[in-house]
Coordinates of C-alpha atoms in Angstrom, one line a residue:
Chain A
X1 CA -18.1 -74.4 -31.2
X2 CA -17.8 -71.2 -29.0
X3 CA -17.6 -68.0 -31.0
X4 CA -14.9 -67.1 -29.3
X5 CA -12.2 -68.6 -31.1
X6 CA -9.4 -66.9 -33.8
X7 CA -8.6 -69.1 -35.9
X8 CA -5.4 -68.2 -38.3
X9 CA -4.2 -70.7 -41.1
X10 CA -0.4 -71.0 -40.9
X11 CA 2.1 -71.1 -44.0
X12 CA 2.0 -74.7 -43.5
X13 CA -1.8 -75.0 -44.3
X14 CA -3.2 -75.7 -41.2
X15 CA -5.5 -73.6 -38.6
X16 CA -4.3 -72.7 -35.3
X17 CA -7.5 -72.2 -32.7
X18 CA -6.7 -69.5 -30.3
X19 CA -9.3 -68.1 -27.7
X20 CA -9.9 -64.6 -27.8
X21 CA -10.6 -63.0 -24.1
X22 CA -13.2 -60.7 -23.0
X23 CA -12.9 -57.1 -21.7
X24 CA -13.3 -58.6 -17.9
X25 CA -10.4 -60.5 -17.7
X26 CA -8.3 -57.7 -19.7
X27 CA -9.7 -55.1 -17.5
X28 CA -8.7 -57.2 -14.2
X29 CA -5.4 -57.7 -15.7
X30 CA -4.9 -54.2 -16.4
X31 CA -6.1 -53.5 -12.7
X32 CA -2.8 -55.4 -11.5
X33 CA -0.4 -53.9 -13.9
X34 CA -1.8 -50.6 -12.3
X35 CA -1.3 -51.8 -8.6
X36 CA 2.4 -52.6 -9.6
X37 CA 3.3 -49.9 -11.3
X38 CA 1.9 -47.7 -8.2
X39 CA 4.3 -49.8 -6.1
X40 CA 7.2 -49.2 -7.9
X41 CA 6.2 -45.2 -8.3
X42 CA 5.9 -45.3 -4.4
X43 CA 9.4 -47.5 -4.0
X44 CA 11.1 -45.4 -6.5
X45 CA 10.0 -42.1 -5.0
X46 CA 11.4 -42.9 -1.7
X47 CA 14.5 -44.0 -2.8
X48 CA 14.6 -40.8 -4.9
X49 CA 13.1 -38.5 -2.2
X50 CA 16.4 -38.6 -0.2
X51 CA 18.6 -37.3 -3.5
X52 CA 16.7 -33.7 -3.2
X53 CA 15.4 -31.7 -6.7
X54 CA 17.7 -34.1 -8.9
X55 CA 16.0 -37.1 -7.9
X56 CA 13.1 -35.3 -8.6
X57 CA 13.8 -35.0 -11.9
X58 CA 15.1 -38.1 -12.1
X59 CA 11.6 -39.8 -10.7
X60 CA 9.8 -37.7 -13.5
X61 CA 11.7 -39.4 -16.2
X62 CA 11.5 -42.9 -15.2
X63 CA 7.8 -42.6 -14.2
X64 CA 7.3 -40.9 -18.1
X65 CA 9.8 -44.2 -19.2
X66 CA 7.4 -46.3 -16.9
X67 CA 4.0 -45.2 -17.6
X68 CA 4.8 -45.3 -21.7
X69 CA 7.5 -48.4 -22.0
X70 CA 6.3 -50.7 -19.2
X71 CA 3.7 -52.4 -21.3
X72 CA 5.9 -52.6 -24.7
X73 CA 8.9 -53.7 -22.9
X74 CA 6.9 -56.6 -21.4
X75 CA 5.2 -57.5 -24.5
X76 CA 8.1 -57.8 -26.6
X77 CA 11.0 -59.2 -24.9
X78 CA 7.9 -61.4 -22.0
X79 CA 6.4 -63.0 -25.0
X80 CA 3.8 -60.9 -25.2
X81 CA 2.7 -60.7 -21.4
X82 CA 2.8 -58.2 -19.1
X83 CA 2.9 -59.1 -15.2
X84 CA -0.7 -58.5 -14.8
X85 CA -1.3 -60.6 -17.9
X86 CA 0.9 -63.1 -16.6
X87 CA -1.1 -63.2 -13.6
X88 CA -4.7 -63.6 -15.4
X89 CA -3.0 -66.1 -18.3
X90 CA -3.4 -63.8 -20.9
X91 CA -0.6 -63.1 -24.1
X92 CA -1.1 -60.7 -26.7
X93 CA -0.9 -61.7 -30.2
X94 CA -0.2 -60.7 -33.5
X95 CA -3.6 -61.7 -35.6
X96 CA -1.3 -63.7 -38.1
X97 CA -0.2 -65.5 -34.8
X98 CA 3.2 -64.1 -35.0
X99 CA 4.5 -62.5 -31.6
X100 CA 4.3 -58.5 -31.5
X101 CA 7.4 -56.5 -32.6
X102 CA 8.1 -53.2 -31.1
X103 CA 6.8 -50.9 -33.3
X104 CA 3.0 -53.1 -33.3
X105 CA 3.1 -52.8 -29.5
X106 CA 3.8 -48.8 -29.4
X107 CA 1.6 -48.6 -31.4
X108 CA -1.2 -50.7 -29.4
X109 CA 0.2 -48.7 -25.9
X110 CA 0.2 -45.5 -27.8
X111 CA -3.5 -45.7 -28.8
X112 CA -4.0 -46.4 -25.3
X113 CA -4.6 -42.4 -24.7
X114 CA -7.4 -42.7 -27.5
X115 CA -9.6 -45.7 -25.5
X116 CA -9.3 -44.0 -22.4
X117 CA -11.3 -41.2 -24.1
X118 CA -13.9 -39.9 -22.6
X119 CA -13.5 -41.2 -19.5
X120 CA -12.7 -44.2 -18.1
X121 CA -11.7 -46.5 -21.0
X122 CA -15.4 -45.9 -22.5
X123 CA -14.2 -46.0 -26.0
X124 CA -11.8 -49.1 -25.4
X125 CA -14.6 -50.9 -23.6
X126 CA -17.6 -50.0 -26.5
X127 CA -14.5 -51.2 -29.0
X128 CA -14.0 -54.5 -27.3
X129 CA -17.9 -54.8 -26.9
X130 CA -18.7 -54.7 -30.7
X131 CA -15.9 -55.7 -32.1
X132 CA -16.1 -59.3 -33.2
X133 CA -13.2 -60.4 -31.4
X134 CA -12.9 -58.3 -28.3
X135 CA -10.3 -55.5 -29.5
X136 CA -9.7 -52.0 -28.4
X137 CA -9.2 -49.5 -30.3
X138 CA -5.5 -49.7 -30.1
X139 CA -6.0 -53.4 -30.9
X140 CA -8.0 -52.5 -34.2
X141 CA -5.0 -50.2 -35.5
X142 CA -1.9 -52.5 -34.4
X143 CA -3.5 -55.6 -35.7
X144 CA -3.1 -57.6 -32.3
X145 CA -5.4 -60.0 -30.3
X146 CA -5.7 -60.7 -26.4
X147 CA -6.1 -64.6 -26.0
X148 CA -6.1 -66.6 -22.9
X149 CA -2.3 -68.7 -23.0
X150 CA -3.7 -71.9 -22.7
X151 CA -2.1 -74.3 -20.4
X152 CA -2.7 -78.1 -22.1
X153 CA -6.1 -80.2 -20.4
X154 CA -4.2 -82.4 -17.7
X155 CA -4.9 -85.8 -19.3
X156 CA -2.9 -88.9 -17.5
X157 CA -2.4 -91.9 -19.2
X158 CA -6.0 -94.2 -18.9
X159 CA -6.0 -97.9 -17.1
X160 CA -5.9 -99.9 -19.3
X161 CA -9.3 -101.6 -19.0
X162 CA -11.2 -104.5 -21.1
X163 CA -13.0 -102.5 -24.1
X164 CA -16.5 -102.8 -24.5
X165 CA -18.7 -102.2 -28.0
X166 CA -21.9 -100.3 -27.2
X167 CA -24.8 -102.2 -28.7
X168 CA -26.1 -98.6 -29.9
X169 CA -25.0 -96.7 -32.5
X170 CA -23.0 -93.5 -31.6
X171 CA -22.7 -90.7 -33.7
X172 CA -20.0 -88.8 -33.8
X173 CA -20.7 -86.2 -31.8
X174 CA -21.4 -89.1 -28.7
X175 CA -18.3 -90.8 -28.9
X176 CA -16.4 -87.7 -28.9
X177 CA -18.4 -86.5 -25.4
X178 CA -17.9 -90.3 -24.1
X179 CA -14.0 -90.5 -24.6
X180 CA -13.5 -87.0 -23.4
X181 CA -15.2 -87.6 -20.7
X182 CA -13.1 -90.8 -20.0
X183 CA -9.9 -88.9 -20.5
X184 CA -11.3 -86.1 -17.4
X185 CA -13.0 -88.5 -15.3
X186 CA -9.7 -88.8 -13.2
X187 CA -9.5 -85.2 -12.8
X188 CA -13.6 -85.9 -11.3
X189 CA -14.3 -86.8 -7.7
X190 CA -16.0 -90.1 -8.2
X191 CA -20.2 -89.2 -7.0
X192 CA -18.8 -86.1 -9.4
X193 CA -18.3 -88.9 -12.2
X194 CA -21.0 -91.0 -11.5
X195 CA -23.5 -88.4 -11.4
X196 CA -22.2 -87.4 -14.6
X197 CA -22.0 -91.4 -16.3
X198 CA -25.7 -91.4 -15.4
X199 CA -26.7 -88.8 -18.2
X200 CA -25.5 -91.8 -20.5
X201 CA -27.6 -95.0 -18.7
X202 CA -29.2 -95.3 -22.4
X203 CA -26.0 -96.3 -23.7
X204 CA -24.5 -98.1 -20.6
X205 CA -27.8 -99.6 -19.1
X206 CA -26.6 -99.1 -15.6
X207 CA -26.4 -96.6 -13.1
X208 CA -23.9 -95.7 -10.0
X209 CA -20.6 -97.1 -10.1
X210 CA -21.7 -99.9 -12.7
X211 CA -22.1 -97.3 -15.2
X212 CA -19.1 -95.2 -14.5
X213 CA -17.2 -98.4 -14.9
X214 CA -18.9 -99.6 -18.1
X215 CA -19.2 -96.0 -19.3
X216 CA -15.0 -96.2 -19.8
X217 CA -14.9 -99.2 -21.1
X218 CA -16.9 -98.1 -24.0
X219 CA -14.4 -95.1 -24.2
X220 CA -11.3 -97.4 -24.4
X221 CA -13.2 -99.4 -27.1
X222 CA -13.5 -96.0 -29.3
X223 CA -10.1 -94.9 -28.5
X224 CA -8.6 -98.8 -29.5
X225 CA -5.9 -100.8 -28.5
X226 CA -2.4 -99.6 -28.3
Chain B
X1 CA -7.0 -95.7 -36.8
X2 CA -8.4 -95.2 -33.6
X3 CA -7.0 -92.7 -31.1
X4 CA -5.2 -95.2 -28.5
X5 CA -2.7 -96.2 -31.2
X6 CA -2.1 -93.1 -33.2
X7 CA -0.9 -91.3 -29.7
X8 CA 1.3 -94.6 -29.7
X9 CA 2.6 -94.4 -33.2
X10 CA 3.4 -90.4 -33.0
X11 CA 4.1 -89.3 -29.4
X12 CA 7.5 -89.7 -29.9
X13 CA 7.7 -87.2 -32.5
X14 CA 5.5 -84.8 -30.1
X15 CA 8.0 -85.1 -27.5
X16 CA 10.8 -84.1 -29.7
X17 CA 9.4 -80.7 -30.7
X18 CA 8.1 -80.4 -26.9
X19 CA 11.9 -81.0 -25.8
X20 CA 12.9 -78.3 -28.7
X21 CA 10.2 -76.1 -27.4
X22 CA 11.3 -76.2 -23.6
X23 CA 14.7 -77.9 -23.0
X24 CA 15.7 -79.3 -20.2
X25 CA 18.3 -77.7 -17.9
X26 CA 21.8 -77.8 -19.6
X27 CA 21.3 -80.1 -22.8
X28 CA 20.9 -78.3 -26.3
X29 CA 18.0 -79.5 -27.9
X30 CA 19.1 -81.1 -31.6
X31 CA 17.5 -78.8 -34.3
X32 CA 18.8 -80.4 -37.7
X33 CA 15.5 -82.0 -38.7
X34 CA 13.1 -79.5 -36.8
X35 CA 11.6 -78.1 -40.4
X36 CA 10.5 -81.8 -41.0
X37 CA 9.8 -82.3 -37.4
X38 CA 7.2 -79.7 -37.2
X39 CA 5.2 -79.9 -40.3
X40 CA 5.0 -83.6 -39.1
X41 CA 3.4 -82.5 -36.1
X42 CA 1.4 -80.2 -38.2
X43 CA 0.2 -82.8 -40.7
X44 CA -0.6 -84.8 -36.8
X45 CA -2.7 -82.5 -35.8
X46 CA -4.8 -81.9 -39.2
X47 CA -5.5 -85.5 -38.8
X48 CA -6.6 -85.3 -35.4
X49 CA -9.0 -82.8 -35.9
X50 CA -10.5 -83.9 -39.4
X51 CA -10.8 -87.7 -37.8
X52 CA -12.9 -86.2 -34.5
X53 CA -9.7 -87.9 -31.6
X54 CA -11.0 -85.9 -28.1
X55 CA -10.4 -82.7 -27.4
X56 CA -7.7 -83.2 -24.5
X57 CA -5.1 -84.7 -27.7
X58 CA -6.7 -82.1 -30.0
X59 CA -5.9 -79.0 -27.6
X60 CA -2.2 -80.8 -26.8
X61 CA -1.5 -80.5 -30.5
X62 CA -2.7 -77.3 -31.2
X63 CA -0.6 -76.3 -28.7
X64 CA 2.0 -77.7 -29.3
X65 CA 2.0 -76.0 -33.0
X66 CA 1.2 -73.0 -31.9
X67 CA 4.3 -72.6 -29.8
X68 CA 6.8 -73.7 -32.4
X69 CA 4.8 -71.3 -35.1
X70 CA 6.0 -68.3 -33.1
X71 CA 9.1 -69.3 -32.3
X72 CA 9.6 -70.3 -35.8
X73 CA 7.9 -67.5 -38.0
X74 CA 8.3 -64.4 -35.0
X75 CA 12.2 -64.1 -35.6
X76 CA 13.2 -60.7 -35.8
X77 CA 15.6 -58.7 -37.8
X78 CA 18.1 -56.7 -36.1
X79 CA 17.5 -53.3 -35.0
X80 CA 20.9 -51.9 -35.1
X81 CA 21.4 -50.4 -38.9
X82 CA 18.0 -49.3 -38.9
X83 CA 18.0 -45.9 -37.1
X84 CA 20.6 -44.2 -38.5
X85 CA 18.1 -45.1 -42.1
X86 CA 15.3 -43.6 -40.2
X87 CA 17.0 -40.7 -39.4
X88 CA 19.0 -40.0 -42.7
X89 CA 16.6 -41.1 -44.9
X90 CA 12.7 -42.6 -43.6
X91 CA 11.7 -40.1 -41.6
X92 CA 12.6 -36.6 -43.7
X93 CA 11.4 -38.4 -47.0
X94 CA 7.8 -39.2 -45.1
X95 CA 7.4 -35.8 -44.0
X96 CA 7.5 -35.1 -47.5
X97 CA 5.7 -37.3 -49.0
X98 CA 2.5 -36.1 -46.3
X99 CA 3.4 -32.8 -46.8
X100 CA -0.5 -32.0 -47.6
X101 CA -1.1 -33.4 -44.2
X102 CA 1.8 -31.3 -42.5
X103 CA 0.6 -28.3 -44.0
X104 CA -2.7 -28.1 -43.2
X105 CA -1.9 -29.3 -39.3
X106 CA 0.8 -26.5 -39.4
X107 CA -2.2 -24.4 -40.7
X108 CA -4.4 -25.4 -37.5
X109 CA -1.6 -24.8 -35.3
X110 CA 0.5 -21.3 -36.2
X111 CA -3.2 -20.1 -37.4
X112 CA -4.4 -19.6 -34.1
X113 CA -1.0 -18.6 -32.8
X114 CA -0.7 -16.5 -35.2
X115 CA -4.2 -14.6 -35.0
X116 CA -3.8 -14.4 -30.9
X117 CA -0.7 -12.9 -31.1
X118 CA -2.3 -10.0 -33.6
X119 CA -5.8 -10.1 -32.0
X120 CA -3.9 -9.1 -28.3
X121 CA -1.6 -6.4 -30.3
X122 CA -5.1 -4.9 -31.5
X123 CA -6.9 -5.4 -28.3
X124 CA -5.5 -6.3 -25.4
X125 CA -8.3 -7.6 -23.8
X126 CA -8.5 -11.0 -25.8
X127 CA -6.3 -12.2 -24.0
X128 CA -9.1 -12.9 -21.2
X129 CA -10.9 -14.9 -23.9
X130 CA -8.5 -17.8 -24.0
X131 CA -6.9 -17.5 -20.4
X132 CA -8.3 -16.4 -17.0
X133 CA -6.4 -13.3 -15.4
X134 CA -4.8 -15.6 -12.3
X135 CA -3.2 -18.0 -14.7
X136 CA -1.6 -15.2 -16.7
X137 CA -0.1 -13.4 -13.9
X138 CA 1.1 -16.7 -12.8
X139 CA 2.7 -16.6 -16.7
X140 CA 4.1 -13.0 -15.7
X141 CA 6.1 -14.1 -12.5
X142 CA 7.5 -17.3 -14.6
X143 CA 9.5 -14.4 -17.2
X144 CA 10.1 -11.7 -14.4
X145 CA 13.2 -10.0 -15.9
X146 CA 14.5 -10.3 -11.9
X147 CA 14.5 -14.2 -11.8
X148 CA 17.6 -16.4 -11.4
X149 CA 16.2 -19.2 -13.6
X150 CA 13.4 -18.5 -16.2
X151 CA 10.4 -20.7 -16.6
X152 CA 8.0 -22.7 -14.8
X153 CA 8.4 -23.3 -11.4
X154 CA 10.4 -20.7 -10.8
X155 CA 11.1 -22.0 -7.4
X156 CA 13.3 -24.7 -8.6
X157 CA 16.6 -24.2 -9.5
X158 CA 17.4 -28.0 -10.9
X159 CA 17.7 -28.1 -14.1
X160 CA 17.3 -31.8 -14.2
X161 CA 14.0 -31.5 -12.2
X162 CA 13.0 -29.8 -15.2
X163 CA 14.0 -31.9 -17.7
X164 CA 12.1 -34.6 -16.2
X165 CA 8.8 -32.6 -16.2
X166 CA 9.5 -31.2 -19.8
X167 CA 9.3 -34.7 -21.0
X168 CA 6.6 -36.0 -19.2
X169 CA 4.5 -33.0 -19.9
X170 CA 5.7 -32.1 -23.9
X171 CA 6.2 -35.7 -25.0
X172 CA 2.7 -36.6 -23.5
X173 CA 1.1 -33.8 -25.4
X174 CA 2.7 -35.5 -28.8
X175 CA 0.9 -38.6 -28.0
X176 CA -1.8 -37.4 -26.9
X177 CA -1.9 -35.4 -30.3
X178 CA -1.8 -38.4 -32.1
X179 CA -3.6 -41.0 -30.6
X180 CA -6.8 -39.4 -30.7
X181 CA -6.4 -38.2 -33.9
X182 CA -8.2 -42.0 -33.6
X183 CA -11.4 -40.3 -34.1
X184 CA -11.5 -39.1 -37.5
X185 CA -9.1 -36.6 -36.9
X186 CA -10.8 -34.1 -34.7
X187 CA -9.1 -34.6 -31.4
X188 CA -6.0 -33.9 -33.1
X189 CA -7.3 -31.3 -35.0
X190 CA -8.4 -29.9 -31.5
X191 CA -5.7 -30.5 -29.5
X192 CA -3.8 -28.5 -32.6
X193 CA -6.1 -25.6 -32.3
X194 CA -6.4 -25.4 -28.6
X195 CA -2.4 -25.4 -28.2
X196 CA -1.5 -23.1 -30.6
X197 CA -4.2 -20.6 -29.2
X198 CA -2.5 -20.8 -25.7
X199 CA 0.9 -20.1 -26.8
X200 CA -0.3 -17.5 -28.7
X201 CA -1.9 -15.7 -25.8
X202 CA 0.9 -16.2 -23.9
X203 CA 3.1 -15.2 -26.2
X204 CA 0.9 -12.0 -27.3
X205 CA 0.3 -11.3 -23.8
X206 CA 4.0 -11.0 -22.4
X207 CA 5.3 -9.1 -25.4
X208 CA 2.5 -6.6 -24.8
X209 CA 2.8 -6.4 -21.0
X210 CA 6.8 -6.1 -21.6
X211 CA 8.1 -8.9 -20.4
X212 CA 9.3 -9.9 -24.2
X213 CA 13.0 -9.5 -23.3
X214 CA 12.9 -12.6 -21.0
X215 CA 10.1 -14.4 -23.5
X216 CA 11.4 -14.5 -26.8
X217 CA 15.3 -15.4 -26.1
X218 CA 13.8 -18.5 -23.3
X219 CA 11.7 -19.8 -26.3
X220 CA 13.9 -18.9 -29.4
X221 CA 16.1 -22.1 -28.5
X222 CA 14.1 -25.0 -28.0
X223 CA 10.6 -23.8 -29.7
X224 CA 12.1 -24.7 -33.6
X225 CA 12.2 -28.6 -32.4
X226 CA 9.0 -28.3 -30.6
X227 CA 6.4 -26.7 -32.1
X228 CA 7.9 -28.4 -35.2
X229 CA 7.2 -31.7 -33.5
X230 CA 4.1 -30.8 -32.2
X231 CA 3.2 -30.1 -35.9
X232 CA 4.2 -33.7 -37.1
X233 CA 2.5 -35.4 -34.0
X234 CA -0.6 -33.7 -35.5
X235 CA 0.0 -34.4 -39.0
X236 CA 0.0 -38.4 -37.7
X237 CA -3.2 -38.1 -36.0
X238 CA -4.7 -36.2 -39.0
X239 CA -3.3 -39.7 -41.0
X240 CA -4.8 -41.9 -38.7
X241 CA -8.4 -40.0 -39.2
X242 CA -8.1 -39.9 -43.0
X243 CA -7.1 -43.2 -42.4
X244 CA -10.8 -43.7 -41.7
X245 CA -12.4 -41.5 -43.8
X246 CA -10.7 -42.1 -47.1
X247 CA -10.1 -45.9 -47.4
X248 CA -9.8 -45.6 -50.7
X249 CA -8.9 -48.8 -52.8
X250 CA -8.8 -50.8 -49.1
X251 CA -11.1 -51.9 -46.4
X252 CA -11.3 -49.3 -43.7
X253 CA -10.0 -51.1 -40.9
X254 CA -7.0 -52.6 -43.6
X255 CA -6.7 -48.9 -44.5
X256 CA -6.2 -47.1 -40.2
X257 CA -4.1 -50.2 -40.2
X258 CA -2.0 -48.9 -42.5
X259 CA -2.0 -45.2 -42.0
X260 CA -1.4 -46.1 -38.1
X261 CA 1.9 -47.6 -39.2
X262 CA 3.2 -44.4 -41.3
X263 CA 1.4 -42.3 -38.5
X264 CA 3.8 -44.1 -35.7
X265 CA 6.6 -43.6 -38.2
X266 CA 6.1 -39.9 -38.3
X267 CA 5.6 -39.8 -34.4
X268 CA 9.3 -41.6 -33.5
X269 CA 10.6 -38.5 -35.1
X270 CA 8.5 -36.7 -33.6
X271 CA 9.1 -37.7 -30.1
X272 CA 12.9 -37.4 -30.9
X273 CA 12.4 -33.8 -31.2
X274 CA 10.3 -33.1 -28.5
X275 CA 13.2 -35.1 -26.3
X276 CA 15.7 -33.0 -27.6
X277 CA 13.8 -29.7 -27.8
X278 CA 13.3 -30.5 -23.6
X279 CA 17.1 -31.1 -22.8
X280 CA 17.4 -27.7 -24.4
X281 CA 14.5 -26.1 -22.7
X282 CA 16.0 -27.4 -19.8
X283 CA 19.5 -27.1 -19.4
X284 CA 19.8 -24.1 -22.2
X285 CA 17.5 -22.0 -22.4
X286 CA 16.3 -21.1 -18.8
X287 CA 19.8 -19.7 -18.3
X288 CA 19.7 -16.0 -17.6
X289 CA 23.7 -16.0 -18.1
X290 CA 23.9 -16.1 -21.7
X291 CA 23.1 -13.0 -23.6
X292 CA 19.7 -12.6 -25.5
X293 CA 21.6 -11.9 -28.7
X294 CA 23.3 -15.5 -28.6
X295 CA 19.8 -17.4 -27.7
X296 CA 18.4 -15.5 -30.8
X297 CA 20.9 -16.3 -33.1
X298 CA 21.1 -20.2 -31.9
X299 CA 17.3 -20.3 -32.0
X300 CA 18.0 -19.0 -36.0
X301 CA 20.4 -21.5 -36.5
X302 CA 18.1 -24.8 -34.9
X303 CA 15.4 -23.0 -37.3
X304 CA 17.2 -23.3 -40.4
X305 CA 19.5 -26.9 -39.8
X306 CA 15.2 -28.4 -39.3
X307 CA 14.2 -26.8 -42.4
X308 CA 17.4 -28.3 -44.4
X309 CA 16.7 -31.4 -42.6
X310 CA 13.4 -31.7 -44.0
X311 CA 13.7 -30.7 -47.5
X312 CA 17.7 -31.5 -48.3
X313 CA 17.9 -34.5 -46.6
X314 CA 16.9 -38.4 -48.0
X315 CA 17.3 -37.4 -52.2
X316 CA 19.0 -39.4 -54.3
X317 CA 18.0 -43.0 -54.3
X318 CA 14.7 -44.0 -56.0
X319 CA 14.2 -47.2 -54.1
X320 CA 10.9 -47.9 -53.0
X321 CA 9.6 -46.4 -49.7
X322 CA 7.9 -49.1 -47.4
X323 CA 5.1 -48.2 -46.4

């Protein structure tokens, strides 16, 4: 399995698999938070222009209550996604699995001044570089993760289709590959498929569409009748 | 039992706790049995993984429990009650209980304040050590005896301008104070050292060049709530590098996780005060209308309500402090 996965056992004694991103996507998520926020600076500021010195001092206010409780506002009440990490499929996490309360994510946004230190983000980006599971420094202190919020595989229902028994032995690790590989053939173009079902013609002992074909009929023999 | 007819046997049950997960416009999904519904789907998806079923059903389950865990176990309690505790009680009995902390960043802060202010009475000229001669004449104009409004900026005569860029600017310091008190303490311990060195040369510098009568009553008001909180937002960042340096009985990163979570506590007061400390910088104490005499005798007053908020207040009960 990828190293990339967090895996937290629950009260009820089983273990949740979550996957833990990498600095890229949280970098290019961060990228569009910033982008939005400069929008709304540049709305707001026009808006506020016309009200003379008070909407000055109005505009420094909400940009402080902006820049500070835009991400903690998002991540507590947006289950734990901002709009740029809503954008890149991101959530942040608790590492017990538990969504973040407030004080956990002022505490992560607060910490935010430390990795930008000394430039750039370098201390949040050498964090998330040798930390096992890809957290910043604020991440490290708060206790949180950054994991992609999975959609489920799109799996539709299989044809049903007259099962097959392979006359060679399958471990385990083969009849996983060959019923998964059923299950996503549909999201396949067919040569896609094919192509693929032809890495198995020692098991199938036929190529082309032949092979596809008997290929799932093993794979509804593994997966039995209904 | 082979995939095809566990999915059969079960995906009823998966639907339910998807329909309780996500319900459909206008009908209220039935809860009564959702304890025994999702430790079903939990026991489903044990099985599913310890009997090898593909990774498309796998990944569905997990999921599927993953969803209902934090909606389940992430329930918060109510914020409401809980400030007025903070206030009254948390936050006066932390400051205690780090008082070693407190002291020595209140040591790395009035120190150098305290030893520019004497260093400019005994030589004028050190002054120039700390700031260059263009920014402190730009200091001199701000407290010219002559101006309408005292302060920054003198060109701009709204106080709520102000307010906003007090905020921004003093709040910002107080986090900046903390948070990189992240690395073992020393940008706190820097950012302590290098602010209290500036407002003591200013300070030192105006009451020797005689602009003191507009100095001291503009500060006297506000500067009990903020250099106090400037002093706390250090003392958290000096908790978050000990933190790291003395784990003690824990493992480091256990231990910052822990001192980060006192440190935070220590900053919402903190920030409080800086807040309130700029609405009085602000709107009070740039006023040239009010006599000196009154500024100095409010200032006394802020200065003694913080010190009887910190030592008088949160006795009494000896339940145990969270930490």
């Amino acid at each position: 399995m990828l190293d990339t996965t967090w895996s937290i056992e629950t009260p009820e004694g089983i273990t949740l698999d979550l996957r833990v991103a990498g600095p890229i996507v949280r970098a290019q998520a961060w990228l569009i938070d910033v982008m939005i926020r400069t929008a709304a600076y540049i709305s707001l500021g026009i808006v506020l222009a016309m009200l003379g010195r008070a909407g000055m001092g109005v505009f420094l206010i909400v940009f402080f209550l902006i820049e500070w409780f835009y991400p903690v506002c998002f991540e507590v009440l947006g289950s734990g996604q901002t709009l740029g990490k809503r954008v890149m499929g991101l959530r942040v996490l608790c590492e017990d699995g538990s969504p973040v309360s407030w004080s956990v994510s002022m505490t992560r946004n607060i910490l935010l001044t430390a990795d930008f230190l000394p430039l750039a983000y370098t201390a949040g980006l050498l964090s998330m570089l040798l930390t096992r599971h890809f957290q910043r420094l604020g991440d490290l202190a708060a206790g949180t993760l950054v994991i992609y919020a999975d959609r489920p595989l799109e799996s539709k229902a299989m044809e049903a289709i007259e099962p097959l028994s392979s006359h060679v032995h399958l471990g385990l690790a083969e009849q996983r590959a060959i019923v998964s590989f059923a299950e996503r053939s549909q999201t396949l173009t067919t040569e896609r498929a094919q192509e693929l079902a032809e890495l198995a013609v020692d098991i199938t002992g036929a190529t082309g569409a032949e092979g596809f074909h008997r290929l799932k009929r093993i794979a509804a023999g593994l997966r039995g009748a209904p | 039992m082979k995939q095809q007819r566990f999915e059969s046997l079960h995906g009823t049950r998966w639907e339910a706790l998807q329909e309780w997960l996500d319900p459909k416009r206008g009908s209220k999904p039935a809860a009564e049995d959702l304890p025994h519904l999702y430790r079903q789907v939990c026991h489903h998806l044990a099985l599913a993984r310890r009997r090898h079923y593909s990774l498309a059903l796998v990944e569905r389950l997990n999921g599927l429990v993953l969803r209902a865990h934090q909606r389940i176990h992430g329930a918060r309690a109510g914020l409401t009650g809980l400030w007025i505790q903070y206030a009254l009680r948390t936050f006066p009995r932390l400051v205690r209980t780090e008082w070693r902390l407190v002291l020595l960043s209140a040591l790395l802060f009035y120190g150098p304040m305290a030893g520019m202010m004497l260093a400019i009475q005994a030589r004028p000229a050190s002054a120039y050590l700390v700031m260059n001669p263009m920014e402190l004449a730009n200091i001199e104009d701000m407290y010219d005896p002559a101006a309408h409004k005292i302060g920054p900026a003198r060109h701009s005569d709204t106080d709520l301008m102000m307010f906003g860029h007090y905020i921004r600017n003093n709040v910002s310091i107080d986090f900046q104070c903390f948070a990189t008190g992240l690395f073992f303490g020393l940008g706190s311990a820097f950012f302590l050292v290098f602010n209290g060195l500036v407002i003591g040369t200013v300070a030192g510098h105006l009451t020797h060049v005689g602009l003191g009568g507009t100095f001291w009553p503009f500060v006297s008001g506000h500067s009990a709530l903020e250099l106090t909180a400037a002093v706390l937002s250090g003392a958290a960042g000096l908790r978050l590098g000990v933190g790291l340096l003395l784990p003690g009985r824990l493992k480091r990163l256990e231990s910052l996780k822990v001192a980060a979570r006192r440190g935070m506590r220590l900053l919402y007061g903190a920030a409080f005060m800086t807040f309130t400390a700029a609405f009085i910088e602000a709107f009070w104490s740039s006023t040239t209308a009010i006599p000196a005499l009154t500024k100095y005798i409010v200032g006394i007053a802020l200065c003694a309500l913080v010190l009887f908020y910190f030592l008088a207040l949160g006795h009494g009960q000896t339940e145990e402090a969270a930490s």
